[in-house]
PDB file of C-alpha atoms in Angstrom:
ATOM      1  CA  MET A  18      -5.860  11.429 -21.024  1.00 58.00           C
ATOM      2  CA  ALA A  19      -3.723  13.772 -18.932  1.00 84.00           C
ATOM      3  CA  VAL A  20      -3.422  13.102 -15.219  1.00 97.00           C
ATOM      4  CA  ARG A  21      -5.682  15.285 -13.114  1.00 98.00           C
ATOM      5  CA  LEU A  22      -3.821  17.896 -11.090  1.00 98.00           C
ATOM      6  CA  GLY A  23      -4.869  19.144  -7.653  1.00 98.00           C
ATOM      7  CA  LEU A  24      -3.474  21.867  -5.413  1.00 98.00           C
ATOM      8  CA  GLY A  25      -3.015  22.097  -1.650  1.00 98.00           C
ATOM      9  CA  LEU A  26      -4.833  25.089  -0.135  1.00 98.00           C
ATOM     10  CA  PRO A  27      -3.061  27.638   2.096  1.00 98.00           C
ATOM     11  CA  GLN A  28      -3.434  26.613   5.749  1.00 98.00           C
ATOM     12  CA  MET A  29      -0.157  27.709   7.345  1.00 97.00           C
ATOM     13  CA  ARG A  30       0.581  30.745   9.459  1.00 95.00           C
ATOM     14  CA  GLN A  31       1.951  32.981   6.682  1.00 96.00           C
ATOM     15  CA  TYR A  32      -1.523  33.088   5.124  1.00 98.00           C
ATOM     16  CA  ASP A  33      -4.662  35.049   5.974  1.00 97.00           C
ATOM     17  CA  LEU A  34      -7.270  32.319   6.212  1.00 97.00           C
ATOM     18  CA  GLY A  35     -10.386  34.319   5.360  1.00 98.00           C
ATOM     19  CA  ARG A  36      -8.779  36.227   2.487  1.00 98.00           C
ATOM     20  CA  ASP A  37      -6.215  33.839   1.017  1.00 98.00           C
ATOM     21  CA  VAL A  38      -8.116  30.549   0.942  1.00 98.00           C
ATOM     22  CA  PRO A  39     -10.928  31.844  -1.317  1.00 98.00           C
ATOM     23  CA  ASP A  40      -8.416  33.808  -3.408  1.00 98.00           C
ATOM     24  CA  VAL A  41      -6.102  30.830  -4.003  1.00 98.00           C
ATOM     25  CA  ALA A  42      -9.056  28.482  -4.573  1.00 99.00           C
ATOM     26  CA  ARG A  43     -10.529  30.733  -7.278  1.00 98.00           C
ATOM     27  CA  ALA A  44      -7.139  31.236  -8.932  1.00 98.00           C
ATOM     28  CA  ALA A  45      -6.400  27.497  -8.928  1.00 98.00           C
ATOM     29  CA  GLU A  46      -9.741  26.691 -10.532  1.00 98.00           C
ATOM     30  CA  ARG A  47      -9.145  29.324 -13.234  1.00 98.00           C
ATOM     31  CA  THR A  48      -5.663  27.924 -13.876  1.00 98.00           C
ATOM     32  CA  GLY A  49      -7.085  24.471 -14.460  1.00 98.00           C
ATOM     33  CA  TYR A  50      -6.546  22.590 -11.221  1.00 98.00           C
ATOM     34  CA  GLU A  51      -9.346  20.057 -10.858  1.00 98.00           C
ATOM     35  CA  SER A  52      -9.195  19.580  -7.103  1.00 98.00           C
ATOM     36  CA  LEU A  53      -8.283  21.482  -3.927  1.00 99.00           C
ATOM     37  CA  TRP A  54      -6.858  19.744  -0.865  1.00 98.00           C
ATOM     38  CA  VAL A  55      -6.266  20.176   2.850  1.00 98.00           C
ATOM     39  CA  PHE A  56      -4.226  18.325   5.465  1.00 98.00           C
ATOM     40  CA  GLU A  57      -4.488  18.083   9.245  1.00 98.00           C
ATOM     41  CA  ARG A  58      -2.123  19.068  12.072  1.00 98.00           C
ATOM     42  CA  ILE A  59      -3.778  20.123  15.312  1.00 98.00           C
ATOM     43  CA  LEU A  60      -0.811  21.237  17.440  1.00 97.00           C
ATOM     44  CA  PHE A  61       2.950  21.810  17.612  1.00 97.00           C
ATOM     45  CA  PRO A  62       4.401  20.297  20.797  1.00 95.00           C
ATOM     46  CA  GLU A  63       7.230  22.141  22.573  1.00 93.00           C
ATOM     47  CA  PRO A  64       9.339  20.274  23.305  1.00 90.00           C
ATOM     48  CA  ALA A  65       8.382  17.564  20.828  1.00 85.00           C
ATOM     49  CA  THR A  66       8.036  14.145  22.417  1.00 85.00           C
ATOM     50  CA  GLN A  67       8.409  12.486  19.011  1.00 93.00           C
ATOM     51  CA  GLY A  68      10.251  13.264  15.833  1.00 94.00           C
ATOM     52  CA  LEU A  69       8.358  14.074  12.642  1.00 92.00           C
ATOM     53  CA  TYR A  70       6.443  11.018  11.362  1.00 90.00           C
ATOM     54  CA  GLY A  71       7.499   9.322  14.606  1.00 91.00           C
ATOM     55  CA  ILE A  72      11.124   9.161  13.406  1.00 91.00           C
ATOM     56  CA  PRO A  73      13.439   9.817  16.391  1.00 92.00           C
ATOM     57  CA  GLY A  74      15.325  13.091  16.111  1.00 91.00           C
ATOM     58  CA  LEU A  75      13.610  14.331  12.935  1.00 91.00           C
ATOM     59  CA  PRO A  76      12.410  17.888  13.709  1.00 92.00           C
ATOM     60  CA  TRP A  77       8.913  19.104  13.026  1.00 94.00           C
ATOM     61  CA  PRO A  78       8.860  21.814  10.327  1.00 91.00           C
ATOM     62  CA  ASP A  79       8.298  25.308  11.680  1.00 92.00           C
ATOM     63  CA  ALA A  80       5.347  25.674   9.291  1.00 91.00           C
ATOM     64  CA  TYR A  81       3.383  23.227  11.483  1.00 95.00           C
ATOM     65  CA  ARG A  82       3.219  25.797  14.294  1.00 95.00           C
ATOM     66  CA  SER A  83      -0.148  26.953  12.962  1.00 97.00           C
ATOM     67  CA  VAL A  84      -2.275  24.914  10.548  1.00 98.00           C
ATOM     68  CA  ALA A  85      -5.879  25.954   9.919  1.00 98.00           C
ATOM     69  CA  ASP A  86      -8.686  23.479  10.514  1.00 98.00           C
ATOM     70  CA  PRO A  87      -9.123  21.398   7.344  1.00 98.00           C
ATOM     71  CA  LEU A  88     -12.918  21.439   7.168  1.00 98.00           C
ATOM     72  CA  VAL A  89     -13.129  25.193   7.796  1.00 98.00           C
ATOM     73  CA  THR A  90     -10.573  25.665   5.017  1.00 98.00           C
ATOM     74  CA  LEU A  91     -12.510  23.448   2.610  1.00 98.00           C
ATOM     75  CA  THR A  92     -15.752  25.257   3.419  1.00 98.00           C
ATOM     76  CA  LEU A  93     -14.159  28.586   2.470  1.00 98.00           C
ATOM     77  CA  ALA A  94     -12.893  27.049  -0.771  1.00 98.00           C
ATOM     78  CA  ALA A  95     -16.274  25.486  -1.545  1.00 98.00           C
ATOM     79  CA  ALA A  96     -18.009  28.852  -1.305  1.00 98.00           C
ATOM     80  CA  ALA A  97     -15.458  30.441  -3.668  1.00 98.00           C
ATOM     81  CA  THR A  98     -15.454  27.790  -6.422  1.00 98.00           C
ATOM     82  CA  GLU A  99     -17.860  25.982  -8.716  1.00 98.00           C
ATOM     83  CA  ARG A 100     -16.170  22.912 -10.182  1.00 98.00           C
ATOM     84  CA  ALA A 101     -13.043  21.895  -8.282  1.00 98.00           C
ATOM     85  CA  ARG A 102     -13.403  18.839  -6.090  1.00 98.00           C
ATOM     86  CA  LEU A 103     -12.620  19.278  -2.395  1.00 98.00           C
ATOM     87  CA  GLY A 104     -10.329  16.686  -0.844  1.00 98.00           C
ATOM     88  CA  THR A 105      -8.725  15.823   2.476  1.00 98.00           C
ATOM     89  CA  SER A 106      -5.187  14.446   2.408  1.00 97.00           C
ATOM     90  CA  VAL A 107      -5.692  13.385   5.057  1.00 97.00           C
ATOM     91  CA  LEU A 108      -8.076  13.779   7.959  1.00 98.00           C
ATOM     92  CA  ILE A 109      -6.601  11.932  10.933  1.00 98.00           C
ATOM     93  CA  ALA A 110      -9.620   9.805  11.698  1.00 93.00           C
ATOM     94  CA  PRO A 111      -8.928   8.976  15.381  1.00 94.00           C
ATOM     95  CA  LEU A 112      -8.751  12.678  16.284  1.00 97.00           C
ATOM     96  CA  HIS A 113     -12.490  12.950  15.517  1.00 98.00           C
ATOM     97  CA  LEU A 114     -15.674  11.442  16.886  1.00 98.00           C
ATOM     98  CA  PRO A 115     -16.949   9.346  13.973  1.00 98.00           C
ATOM     99  CA  PHE A 116     -20.578  10.511  13.946  1.00 98.00           C
ATOM    100  CA  GLN A 117     -19.727  14.220  14.004  1.00 98.00           C
ATOM    101  CA  LEU A 118     -17.115  13.870  11.267  1.00 98.00           C
ATOM    102  CA  ALA A 119     -19.451  11.847   9.047  1.00 98.00           C
ATOM    103  CA  ARG A 120     -22.151  14.512   9.416  1.00 98.00           C
ATOM    104  CA  ALA A 121     -19.754  17.387   8.717  1.00 98.00           C
ATOM    105  CA  LEU A 122     -18.521  15.760   5.506  1.00 98.00           C
ATOM    106  CA  ALA A 123     -22.076  15.021   4.393  1.00 98.00           C
ATOM    107  CA  SER A 124     -23.074  18.648   4.944  1.00 98.00           C
ATOM    108  CA  LEU A 125     -20.034  19.926   3.030  1.00 98.00           C
ATOM    109  CA  ASP A 126     -20.785  17.590   0.134  1.00 98.00           C
ATOM    110  CA  ALA A 127     -24.424  18.684   0.033  1.00 98.00           C
ATOM    111  CA  ALA A 128     -23.458  22.368   0.182  1.00 98.00           C
ATOM    112  CA  SER A 129     -20.793  22.053  -2.527  1.00 98.00           C
ATOM    113  CA  GLY A 130     -22.930  20.109  -4.985  1.00 98.00           C
ATOM    114  CA  GLY A 131     -21.204  16.758  -4.527  1.00 98.00           C
ATOM    115  CA  ARG A 132     -17.513  17.673  -4.670  1.00 98.00           C
ATOM    116  CA  VAL A 133     -15.999  16.090  -1.535  1.00 98.00           C
ATOM    117  CA  LEU A 134     -13.261  13.438  -1.557  1.00 98.00           C
ATOM    118  CA  ALA A 135     -12.708  11.975   1.915  1.00 98.00           C
ATOM    119  CA  GLY A 136      -9.124  10.934   2.551  1.00 98.00           C
ATOM    120  CA  PHE A 137      -8.649   9.343   5.985  1.00 98.00           C
ATOM    121  CA  GLY A 138      -5.517   8.252   7.820  1.00 97.00           C
ATOM    122  CA  THR A 139      -4.429   7.306  11.333  1.00 96.00           C
ATOM    123  CA  GLY A 140      -1.567   9.761  11.891  1.00 96.00           C
ATOM    124  CA  TRP A 141       1.484   9.252  14.083  1.00 95.00           C
ATOM    125  CA  SER A 142       1.612  12.020  16.741  1.00 97.00           C
ATOM    126  CA  LEU A 143       1.053  10.812  20.294  1.00 96.00           C
ATOM    127  CA  ASP A 144       0.599  14.431  21.414  1.00 96.00           C
ATOM    128  CA  GLU A 145      -2.245  14.933  18.954  1.00 97.00           C
ATOM    129  CA  TYR A 146      -3.950  11.759  20.161  1.00 97.00           C
ATOM    130  CA  ALA A 147      -3.655  12.906  23.769  1.00 96.00           C
ATOM    131  CA  ALA A 148      -5.078  16.343  22.969  1.00 97.00           C
ATOM    132  CA  ALA A 149      -8.027  14.997  20.962  1.00 97.00           C
ATOM    133  CA  GLY A 150      -8.964  12.525  23.682  1.00 96.00           C
ATOM    134  CA  VAL A 151     -11.053  10.319  21.389  1.00 96.00           C
ATOM    135  CA  ALA A 152      -9.117   7.065  21.717  1.00 96.00           C
ATOM    136  CA  PRO A 153      -5.588   5.910  22.576  1.00 96.00           C
ATOM    137  CA  PHE A 154      -3.004   5.563  19.815  1.00 96.00           C
ATOM    138  CA  ALA A 155      -3.011   1.785  20.181  1.00 96.00           C
ATOM    139  CA  ARG A 156      -6.643   1.694  18.972  1.00 97.00           C
ATOM    140  CA  ARG A 157      -6.104   3.841  15.873  1.00 97.00           C
ATOM    141  CA  GLY A 158      -6.945   1.090  13.379  1.00 96.00           C
ATOM    142  CA  ALA A 159     -10.133   0.163  15.204  1.00 97.00           C
ATOM    143  CA  VAL A 160     -11.231   3.805  15.288  1.00 97.00           C
ATOM    144  CA  LEU A 161     -10.651   4.168  11.539  1.00 98.00           C
ATOM    145  CA  ASP A 162     -12.700   1.018  10.934  1.00 98.00           C
ATOM    146  CA  GLU A 163     -15.517   2.408  13.057  1.00 98.00           C
ATOM    147  CA  LEU A 164     -15.409   5.721  11.205  1.00 98.00           C
ATOM    148  CA  LEU A 165     -15.793   3.887   7.896  1.00 98.00           C
ATOM    149  CA  ASP A 166     -18.776   1.991   9.299  1.00 98.00           C
ATOM    150  CA  VAL A 167     -20.384   5.170  10.646  1.00 98.00           C
ATOM    151  CA  CYS A 168     -19.863   7.056   7.382  1.00 98.00           C
ATOM    152  CA  HIS A 169     -21.505   4.204   5.485  1.00 98.00           C
ATOM    153  CA  ALA A 170     -24.467   4.357   7.840  1.00 98.00           C
ATOM    154  CA  VAL A 171     -24.828   8.152   8.097  1.00 98.00           C
ATOM    155  CA  TRP A 172     -24.406   8.732   4.363  1.00 98.00           C
ATOM    156  CA  GLY A 173     -26.872   5.969   3.532  1.00 98.00           C
ATOM    157  CA  PRO A 174     -30.653   5.785   3.721  1.00 98.00           C
ATOM    158  CA  ASP A 175     -32.675   6.549   6.832  1.00 98.00           C
ATOM    159  CA  PRO A 176     -33.293   5.291   9.400  1.00 98.00           C
ATOM    160  CA  VAL A 177     -29.651   5.288  10.456  1.00 98.00           C
ATOM    161  CA  ALA A 178     -28.713   2.862  13.240  1.00 98.00           C
ATOM    162  CA  TYR A 179     -25.283   1.859  14.518  1.00 98.00           C
ATOM    163  CA  GLU A 180     -23.673   0.356  17.598  1.00 98.00           C
ATOM    164  CA  GLY A 181     -19.912   0.543  18.071  1.00 98.00           C
ATOM    165  CA  ALA A 182     -17.217   1.177  20.654  1.00 96.00           C
ATOM    166  CA  LEU A 183     -17.397   4.967  20.284  1.00 97.00           C
ATOM    167  CA  THR A 184     -20.728   5.465  18.550  1.00 98.00           C
ATOM    168  CA  THR A 185     -24.310   4.541  19.322  1.00 98.00           C
ATOM    169  CA  VAL A 186     -27.030   5.745  16.964  1.00 98.00           C
ATOM    170  CA  ALA A 187     -30.588   4.741  17.743  1.00 98.00           C
ATOM    171  CA  PRO A 188     -32.743   4.392  14.615  1.00 98.00           C
ATOM    172  CA  SER A 189     -32.882   8.002  13.427  1.00 98.00           C
ATOM    173  CA  VAL A 190     -33.256  10.348  10.507  1.00 98.00           C
ATOM    174  CA  VAL A 191     -29.837  11.934   9.922  1.00 98.00           C
ATOM    175  CA  GLY A 192     -29.395  14.680   7.363  1.00 97.00           C
ATOM    176  CA  PRO A 193     -28.442  16.302   5.167  1.00 98.00           C
ATOM    177  CA  LYS A 194     -27.271  13.454   2.992  1.00 98.00           C
ATOM    178  CA  PRO A 195     -24.328  13.798   0.616  1.00 98.00           C
ATOM    179  CA  LYS A 196     -25.168  14.894  -2.897  1.00 98.00           C
ATOM    180  CA  ARG A 197     -23.700  11.600  -4.139  1.00 97.00           C
ATOM    181  CA  PRO A 198     -21.700   8.762  -2.556  1.00 96.00           C
ATOM    182  CA  ILE A 199     -18.557  10.392  -1.158  1.00 98.00           C
ATOM    183  CA  PRO A 200     -15.421   8.593  -2.385  1.00 98.00           C
ATOM    184  CA  VAL A 201     -13.216   7.380   0.469  1.00 98.00           C
ATOM    185  CA  LEU A 202      -9.453   7.249  -0.012  1.00 98.00           C
ATOM    186  CA  LEU A 203      -6.912   5.669   2.327  1.00 98.00           C
ATOM    187  CA  PRO A 204      -3.128   5.368   2.602  1.00 95.00           C
ATOM    188  CA  ALA A 205      -1.633   1.878   2.541  1.00 91.00           C
ATOM    189  CA  ASN A 206       1.419   1.928   4.782  1.00 90.00           C
ATOM    190  CA  SER A 207       1.142  -1.583   6.220  1.00 93.00           C
ATOM    191  CA  ALA A 208      -0.211  -4.974   5.245  1.00 95.00           C
ATOM    192  CA  ARG A 209      -3.346  -4.424   7.339  1.00 95.00           C
ATOM    193  CA  ALA A 210      -3.852  -0.959   5.861  1.00 96.00           C
ATOM    194  CA  ARG A 211      -3.559  -2.360   2.335  1.00 97.00           C
ATOM    195  CA  ARG A 212      -6.201  -4.980   3.076  1.00 98.00           C
ATOM    196  CA  ARG A 213      -8.492  -2.320   4.513  1.00 98.00           C
ATOM    197  CA  LEU A 214      -8.033  -0.181   1.427  1.00 98.00           C
ATOM    198  CA  VAL A 215      -8.697  -3.010  -1.018  1.00 98.00           C
ATOM    199  CA  ASP A 216     -11.753  -4.222   0.892  1.00 98.00           C
ATOM    200  CA  ARG A 217     -13.349  -0.952   1.995  1.00 97.00           C
ATOM    201  CA  ALA A 218     -12.127   2.139   0.144  1.00 98.00           C
ATOM    202  CA  ASP A 219     -12.638   3.692  -3.266  1.00 98.00           C
ATOM    203  CA  GLY A 220      -9.093   4.898  -3.676  1.00 98.00           C
ATOM    204  CA  TRP A 221      -5.494   5.133  -2.539  1.00 98.00           C
ATOM    205  CA  MET A 222      -3.480   8.149  -1.340  1.00 98.00           C
ATOM    206  CA  PRO A 223       0.261   7.379  -1.557  1.00 96.00           C
ATOM    207  CA  LEU A 224       3.035   9.893  -0.922  1.00 94.00           C
ATOM    208  CA  GLY A 225       5.544  10.592  -3.683  1.00 91.00           C
ATOM    209  CA  THR A 226       8.924   9.274  -2.516  1.00 86.00           C
ATOM    210  CA  GLY A 227      10.445   8.302  -5.857  1.00 89.00           C
ATOM    211  CA  ALA A 228       9.041   6.717  -9.009  1.00 92.00           C
ATOM    212  CA  GLU A 229      10.625   3.297  -8.435  1.00 92.00           C
ATOM    213  CA  ALA A 230       9.241   3.016  -4.907  1.00 92.00           C
ATOM    214  CA  PHE A 231       5.845   4.196  -6.109  1.00 95.00           C
ATOM    215  CA  ALA A 232       5.809   1.631  -8.905  1.00 96.00           C
ATOM    216  CA  ALA A 233       6.627  -1.149  -6.444  1.00 96.00           C
ATOM    217  CA  GLN A 234       3.835  -0.048  -4.111  1.00 96.00           C
ATOM    218  CA  TRP A 235       1.466   0.168  -7.094  1.00 97.00           C
ATOM    219  CA  ARG A 236       2.232  -3.414  -8.156  1.00 97.00           C
ATOM    220  CA  GLU A 237       1.888  -4.730  -4.610  1.00 97.00           C
ATOM    221  CA  LEU A 238      -1.480  -3.070  -4.067  1.00 97.00           C
ATOM    222  CA  HIS A 239      -2.944  -4.193  -7.385  1.00 97.00           C
ATOM    223  CA  GLU A 240      -1.706  -7.738  -6.877  1.00 97.00           C
ATOM    224  CA  LEU A 241      -3.447  -7.759  -3.496  1.00 98.00           C
ATOM    225  CA  ALA A 242      -6.637  -6.389  -5.068  1.00 98.00           C
ATOM    226  CA  ALA A 243      -6.622  -9.243  -7.583  1.00 98.00           C
ATOM    227  CA  GLU A 244      -5.980 -11.804  -4.841  1.00 98.00           C
ATOM    228  CA  ARG A 245      -8.908 -10.502  -2.797  1.00 98.00           C
ATOM    229  CA  GLY A 246     -11.258 -10.434  -5.768  1.00 98.00           C
ATOM    230  CA  ARG A 247     -11.644  -6.704  -6.112  1.00 97.00           C
ATOM    231  CA  THR A 248     -12.995  -5.741  -9.526  1.00 96.00           C
ATOM    232  CA  ALA A 249     -13.546  -2.001  -8.963  1.00 96.00           C
ATOM    233  CA  PRO A 250     -10.618   0.219  -9.985  1.00 96.00           C
ATOM    234  CA  VAL A 251      -8.462   1.736  -7.236  1.00 97.00           C
ATOM    235  CA  TYR A 252      -8.575   5.500  -7.849  1.00 98.00           C
ATOM    236  CA  THR A 253      -5.116   6.802  -6.992  1.00 98.00           C
ATOM    237  CA  VAL A 254      -4.240  10.331  -5.852  1.00 98.00           C
ATOM    238  CA  LEU A 255      -0.482  10.746  -5.480  1.00 97.00           C
ATOM    239  CA  ARG A 256       0.490  13.428  -2.964  1.00 96.00           C
ATOM    240  CA  VAL A 257       3.640  15.402  -3.827  1.00 94.00           C
ATOM    241  CA  ASN A 258       5.031  17.903  -1.317  1.00 92.00           C
ATOM    242  CA  THR A 259       6.883  20.321  -3.560  1.00 91.00           C
ATOM    243  CA  ARG A 260       9.517  23.003  -2.953  1.00 87.00           C
ATOM    244  CA  ILE A 261      10.760  25.163  -5.791  1.00 86.00           C
ATOM    245  CA  THR A 262      14.372  26.210  -5.247  1.00 81.00           C
ATOM    246  CA  ALA A 263      17.295  27.550  -7.250  1.00 72.00           C
ATOM    247  CA  GLY A 264      19.739  25.195  -5.552  1.00 67.00           C
ATOM    248  CA  PRO A 265      20.723  21.573  -6.237  1.00 63.00           C
ATOM    249  CA  TYR A 266      17.929  19.114  -6.763  1.00 61.00           C
ATOM    250  CA  ASP A 267      17.114  16.712  -3.949  1.00 59.00           C
ATOM    251  CA  ARG A 268      15.667  13.462  -5.188  1.00 56.00           C
ATOM    252  CA  PRO A 269      12.136  12.857  -3.915  1.00 52.00           C
ATOM    253  CA  ASN A 270      12.205  11.805  -0.307  1.00 52.00           C
ATOM    254  CA  ARG A 271       9.674  11.479   2.446  1.00 50.00           C
ATOM    255  CA  ARG A 272       9.331  15.234   2.791  1.00 54.00           C
ATOM    256  CA  ALA A 273       9.399  16.944  -0.604  1.00 63.00           C
ATOM    257  CA  PHE A 274      10.337  17.190  -4.245  1.00 77.00           C
ATOM    258  CA  GLN A 275      12.836  20.058  -4.084  1.00 79.00           C
ATOM    259  CA  GLY A 276      14.477  21.776  -7.058  1.00 85.00           C
ATOM    260  CA  SER A 277      13.732  23.856 -10.139  1.00 89.00           C
ATOM    261  CA  VAL A 278      10.355  23.693 -11.850  1.00 93.00           C
ATOM    262  CA  GLU A 279      11.925  21.747 -14.734  1.00 92.00           C
ATOM    263  CA  GLN A 280      13.481  19.179 -12.389  1.00 90.00           C
ATOM    264  CA  ILE A 281      10.288  18.774 -10.415  1.00 91.00           C
ATOM    265  CA  VAL A 282       8.216  18.296 -13.568  1.00 94.00           C
ATOM    266  CA  ALA A 283      10.621  15.623 -14.801  1.00 92.00           C
ATOM    267  CA  ASP A 284      10.058  13.665 -11.602  1.00 91.00           C
ATOM    268  CA  LEU A 285       6.317  14.247 -11.798  1.00 94.00           C
ATOM    269  CA  ALA A 286       6.383  12.746 -15.284  1.00 95.00           C
ATOM    270  CA  ALA A 287       8.185   9.657 -13.991  1.00 93.00           C
ATOM    271  CA  HIS A 288       5.575   9.210 -11.265  1.00 95.00           C
ATOM    272  CA  ALA A 289       2.689   9.883 -13.662  1.00 96.00           C
ATOM    273  CA  ALA A 290       3.953   7.120 -15.944  1.00 96.00           C
ATOM    274  CA  VAL A 291       3.208   4.569 -13.204  1.00 96.00           C
ATOM    275  CA  GLY A 292      -0.511   5.221 -13.645  1.00 97.00           C
ATOM    276  CA  PRO A 293      -2.132   7.429 -10.957  1.00 98.00           C
ATOM    277  CA  GLN A 294      -5.312   9.159 -12.003  1.00 98.00           C
ATOM    278  CA  GLU A 295      -4.468  12.321 -10.063  1.00 98.00           C
ATOM    279  CA  ILE A 296      -1.481  14.148  -8.576  1.00 98.00           C
ATOM    280  CA  LEU A 297      -1.876  16.531  -5.651  1.00 98.00           C
ATOM    281  CA  LEU A 298       0.771  19.269  -5.540  1.00 97.00           C
ATOM    282  CA  ASP A 299       1.285  20.926  -2.175  1.00 97.00           C
ATOM    283  CA  LEU A 300       3.352  24.074  -2.757  1.00 96.00           C
ATOM    284  CA  GLN A 301       2.292  26.123   0.247  1.00 96.00           C
ATOM    285  CA  GLY A 302       5.070  25.366   2.718  1.00 91.00           C
ATOM    286  CA  ASP A 303       7.811  27.650   1.419  1.00 88.00           C
ATOM    287  CA  ALA A 304       5.726  30.265  -0.371  1.00 94.00           C
ATOM    288  CA  ARG A 305       5.973  33.625   1.405  1.00 94.00           C
ATOM    289  CA  ASP A 306       2.360  34.603   0.780  1.00 97.00           C
ATOM    290  CA  ALA A 307      -0.696  33.844  -1.336  1.00 98.00           C
ATOM    291  CA  GLU A 308       0.585  35.795  -4.332  1.00 98.00           C
ATOM    292  CA  GLU A 309       3.731  33.694  -4.485  1.00 97.00           C
ATOM    293  CA  LEU A 310       1.715  30.507  -3.989  1.00 98.00           C
ATOM    294  CA  LYS A 311      -0.584  31.413  -6.888  1.00 98.00           C
ATOM    295  CA  ASP A 312       2.368  32.241  -9.137  1.00 97.00           C
ATOM    296  CA  ARG A 313       4.147  28.982  -8.322  1.00 96.00           C
ATOM    297  CA  ALA A 314       0.978  26.965  -8.801  1.00 97.00           C
ATOM    298  CA  ALA A 315       0.376  28.506 -12.227  1.00 98.00           C
ATOM    299  CA  GLU A 316       4.014  27.978 -13.270  1.00 97.00           C
ATOM    300  CA  VAL A 317       4.089  24.311 -12.257  1.00 97.00           C
ATOM    301  CA  TYR A 318       0.687  23.645 -13.837  1.00 98.00           C
ATOM    302  CA  ALA A 319       1.759  25.150 -17.174  1.00 98.00           C
ATOM    303  CA  ALA A 320       5.063  23.258 -17.179  1.00 97.00           C
ATOM    304  CA  ALA A 321       3.386  19.963 -16.264  1.00 97.00           C
ATOM    305  CA  ARG A 322       0.828  20.285 -19.018  1.00 97.00           C
ATOM    306  CA  ALA A 323       3.504  21.296 -21.524  1.00 96.00           C
ATOM    307  CA  ALA A 324       5.367  18.104 -20.557  1.00 95.00           C
ATOM    308  CA  GLY A 325       2.269  16.028 -21.269  1.00 95.00           C
ATOM    309  CA  ILE A 326       1.416  15.306 -17.648  1.00 95.00           C
TER     310      ILE A 326
END
């Protein structure tokens, strides 16, 4: 069976949120994309106190100067589509109060007929942590663990009750409930994160950085799953940040697949051969407007399917 293909929705400043998100979402669903995705950036510090991804000296991309709220974006897409699943890649869990985020995702799932995929991460920007004011960066893993606990409680049967460091819920009725159990996906960028994923999540959200590196990560994660006695499959959504250019091809790196459509599809095929169930293509960064984004999305989709992906 062909790998599922998903598309990143337009959230950056060159897009008109109210007009372009529904338009791109409808077009993507007609093209054949099976899922629609959002990411989270809440500010653009000037001057930056950290490099991109926390790497000293690596500049933040100018496109991050304005990124629409992920849940607002998904809500617009939900209202404009019927079948495509609605995913977050990723919500930065410690920027949110766990109870409020769990309720918002439950409401979106109920409203969309059970289409939400909840991808959570811990982020890296100290400025974003300071602005959100939920918890210090040093407690990011503990906050993610609490969010997972709260989601399990809020999405489960009433009465809901929970006691944690950030959240206290007296026995209560909390609704609406999700239409079905919302799948939770996590990155796995450290040994502790891999254990959390294997023990607590439904799926994995790696970033495409080259087929060989992806294959090594795949083997490591599945070996750990076997060691820890996990029998459920690890649903894998590979995120690929993609830039279509006429210039020389840059091999996949931490930022993007960059080259012609044919070159990009060849690398997608190499990654797909490792075994992910789904590939998320984010093409929005360098598109000038929604029309160009739709055209690029249709072109890449057709080429990927023609290549057997």
